Tab-separated table of C-alpha atoms in Angstrom:
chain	number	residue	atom	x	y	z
A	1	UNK	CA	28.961	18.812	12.463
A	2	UNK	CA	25.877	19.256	10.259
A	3	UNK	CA	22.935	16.913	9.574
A	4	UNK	CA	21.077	16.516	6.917
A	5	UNK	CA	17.713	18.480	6.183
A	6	UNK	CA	16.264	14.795	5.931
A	7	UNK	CA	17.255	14.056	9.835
A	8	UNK	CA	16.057	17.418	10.839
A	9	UNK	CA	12.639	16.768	9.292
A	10	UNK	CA	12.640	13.506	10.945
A	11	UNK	CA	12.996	14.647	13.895
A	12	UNK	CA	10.467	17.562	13.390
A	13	UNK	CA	8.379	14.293	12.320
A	14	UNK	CA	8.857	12.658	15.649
A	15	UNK	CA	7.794	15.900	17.899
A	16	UNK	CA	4.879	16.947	15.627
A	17	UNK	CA	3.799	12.645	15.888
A	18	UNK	CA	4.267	12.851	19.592
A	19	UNK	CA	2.835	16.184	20.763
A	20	UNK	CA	-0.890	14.976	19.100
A	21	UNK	CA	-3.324	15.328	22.314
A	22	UNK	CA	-5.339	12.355	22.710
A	23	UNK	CA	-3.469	9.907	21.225
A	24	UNK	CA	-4.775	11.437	17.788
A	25	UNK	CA	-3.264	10.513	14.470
A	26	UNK	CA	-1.052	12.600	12.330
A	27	UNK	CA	-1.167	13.344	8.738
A	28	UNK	CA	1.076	14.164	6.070
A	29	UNK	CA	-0.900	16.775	4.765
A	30	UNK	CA	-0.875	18.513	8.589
A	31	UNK	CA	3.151	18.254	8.856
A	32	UNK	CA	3.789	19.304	5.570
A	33	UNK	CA	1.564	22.480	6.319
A	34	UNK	CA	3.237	23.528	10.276
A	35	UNK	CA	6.717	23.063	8.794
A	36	UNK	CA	6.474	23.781	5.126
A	37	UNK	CA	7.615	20.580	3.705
A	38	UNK	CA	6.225	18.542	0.705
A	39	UNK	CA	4.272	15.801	1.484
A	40	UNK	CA	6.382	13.664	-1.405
A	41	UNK	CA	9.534	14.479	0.772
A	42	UNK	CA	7.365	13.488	3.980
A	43	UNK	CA	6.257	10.299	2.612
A	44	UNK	CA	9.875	8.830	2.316
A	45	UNK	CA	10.607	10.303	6.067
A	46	UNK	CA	7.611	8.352	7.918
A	47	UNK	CA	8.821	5.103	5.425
A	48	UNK	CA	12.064	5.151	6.836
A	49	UNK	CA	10.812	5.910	10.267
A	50	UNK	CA	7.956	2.917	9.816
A	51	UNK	CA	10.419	0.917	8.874
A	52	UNK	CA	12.643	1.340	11.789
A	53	UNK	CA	9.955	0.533	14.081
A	54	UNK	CA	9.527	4.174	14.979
A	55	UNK	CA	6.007	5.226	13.728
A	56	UNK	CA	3.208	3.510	12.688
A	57	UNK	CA	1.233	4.078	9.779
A	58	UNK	CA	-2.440	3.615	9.447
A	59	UNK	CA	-4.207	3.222	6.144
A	60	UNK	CA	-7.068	4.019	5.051
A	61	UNK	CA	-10.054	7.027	5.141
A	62	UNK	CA	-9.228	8.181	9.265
A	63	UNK	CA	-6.112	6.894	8.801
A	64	UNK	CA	-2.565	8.616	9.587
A	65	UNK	CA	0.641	7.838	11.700
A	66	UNK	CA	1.515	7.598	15.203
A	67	UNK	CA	4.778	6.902	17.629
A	68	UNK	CA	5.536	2.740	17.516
A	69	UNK	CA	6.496	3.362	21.188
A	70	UNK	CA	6.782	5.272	23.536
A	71	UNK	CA	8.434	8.650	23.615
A	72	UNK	CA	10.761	7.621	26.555
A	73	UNK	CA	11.816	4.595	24.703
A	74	UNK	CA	13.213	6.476	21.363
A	75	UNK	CA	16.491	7.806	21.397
A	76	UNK	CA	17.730	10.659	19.390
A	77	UNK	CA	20.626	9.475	18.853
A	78	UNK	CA	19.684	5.963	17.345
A	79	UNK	CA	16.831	8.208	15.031
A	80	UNK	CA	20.234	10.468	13.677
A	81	UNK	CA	22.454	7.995	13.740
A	82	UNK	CA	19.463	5.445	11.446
A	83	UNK	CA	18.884	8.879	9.218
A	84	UNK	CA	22.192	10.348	8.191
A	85	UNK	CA	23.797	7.661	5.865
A	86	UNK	CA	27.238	8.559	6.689
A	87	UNK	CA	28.958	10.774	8.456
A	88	UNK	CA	32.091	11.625	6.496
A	89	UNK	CA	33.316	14.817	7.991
A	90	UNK	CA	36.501	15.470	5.300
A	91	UNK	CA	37.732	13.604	2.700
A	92	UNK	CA	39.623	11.544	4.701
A	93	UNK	CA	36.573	9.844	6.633
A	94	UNK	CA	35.542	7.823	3.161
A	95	UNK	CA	38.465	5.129	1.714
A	96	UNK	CA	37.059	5.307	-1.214
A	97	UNK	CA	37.349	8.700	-2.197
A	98	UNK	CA	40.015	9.903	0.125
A	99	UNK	CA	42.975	11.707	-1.899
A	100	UNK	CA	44.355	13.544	0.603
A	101	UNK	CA	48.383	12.901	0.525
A	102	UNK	CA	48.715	14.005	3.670
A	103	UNK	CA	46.358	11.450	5.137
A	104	UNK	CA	48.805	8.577	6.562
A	105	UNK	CA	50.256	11.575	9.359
A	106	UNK	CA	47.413	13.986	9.659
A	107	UNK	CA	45.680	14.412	13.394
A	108	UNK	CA	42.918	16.158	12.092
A	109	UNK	CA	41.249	12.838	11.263
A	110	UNK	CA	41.155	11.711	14.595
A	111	UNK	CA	40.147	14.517	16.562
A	112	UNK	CA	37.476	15.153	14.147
A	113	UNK	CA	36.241	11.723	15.038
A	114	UNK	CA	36.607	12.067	18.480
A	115	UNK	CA	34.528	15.575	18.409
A	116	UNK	CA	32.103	13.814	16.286
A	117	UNK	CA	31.915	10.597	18.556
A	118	UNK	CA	31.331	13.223	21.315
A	119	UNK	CA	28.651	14.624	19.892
A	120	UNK	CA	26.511	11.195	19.411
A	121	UNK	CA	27.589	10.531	22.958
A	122	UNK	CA	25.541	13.296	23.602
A	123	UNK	CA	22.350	12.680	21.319
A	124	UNK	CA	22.544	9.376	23.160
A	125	UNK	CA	21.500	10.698	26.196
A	126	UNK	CA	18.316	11.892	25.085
A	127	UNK	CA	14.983	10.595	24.289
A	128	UNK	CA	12.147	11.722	22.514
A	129	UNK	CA	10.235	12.387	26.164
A	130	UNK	CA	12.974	14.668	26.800
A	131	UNK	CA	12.131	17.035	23.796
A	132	UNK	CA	8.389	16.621	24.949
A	133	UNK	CA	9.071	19.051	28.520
A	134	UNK	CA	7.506	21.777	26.560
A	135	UNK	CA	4.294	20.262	24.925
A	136	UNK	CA	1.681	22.677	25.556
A	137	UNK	CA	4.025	25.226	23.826
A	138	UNK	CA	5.153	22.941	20.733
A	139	UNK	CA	1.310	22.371	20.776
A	140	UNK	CA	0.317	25.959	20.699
A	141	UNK	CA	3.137	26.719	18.019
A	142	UNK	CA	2.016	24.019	15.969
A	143	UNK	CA	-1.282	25.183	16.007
A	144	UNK	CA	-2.930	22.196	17.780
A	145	UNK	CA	-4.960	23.940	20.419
């Protein structure tokens, strides 16, 4: 199982938002900078992530983007499941471009899906708060103290 780079910098997104002391705002321009990521790329993550009721975006001169709710109330599994946009594991897992002849008696299919249904399960039982046990160290390594 592999995500996409685009659900990984969500994520990184969601800590970075979340581990601002004081309730201060993020910025693109900060993010991009801590994790090396263009702020074009960035732009279309906090979208997606504003428009899923995640973060909230603030225009204007002092403005920025901040968690929609709290960190206990996000799941990670929802935020992977919302960012990937499919989660086709072989061939097999799309109709529309599945060749494989073999398809109709293969068991592969369905123990991938079970392994991949397992690891959601998982994800599921997280929440953002739950990456958060470590803040004064994601703080320090983001350079926010």
């Amino acid at each position: 199982m592999r995500l996409k780079k685009y659900t990984d910098y969500a994520l990184r997104v969601m800590i970075y938002t979340a581990s601002k002391p004081n309730g201060e705002l993020a910025s693109k321009g900060e993010i991009s900078k801590v994790f090396h990521i263009s702020e074009n790329h960035l732009g279309k993550i906090i979208h997606q992530l504003n428009k899923l009721g995640m973060l909230e975006t603030i225009r204007g001169r002092s403005g920025g983007i901040k968690l929609a709710k709290h960190p206990k109330e996000i799941n990670i599994g929802y935020v992977v499941r919302a960012m990937e946009d499919d989660f086709h594991l072989l061939e097999c897992f799309d109709r529309d471009t599945n060749y494989c002849v073999i398809t109709p008696a293969c068991k592969l299919k369905h123990i991938l899906n079970d392994a991949l249904y397992a690891f959601l399960k998982v994800l599921d039982e997280y929440t953002l708060e739950d990456l958060l046990s470590n803040k004064d160290e994601l703080q320090a390594l983001m350079d926010m103290k």
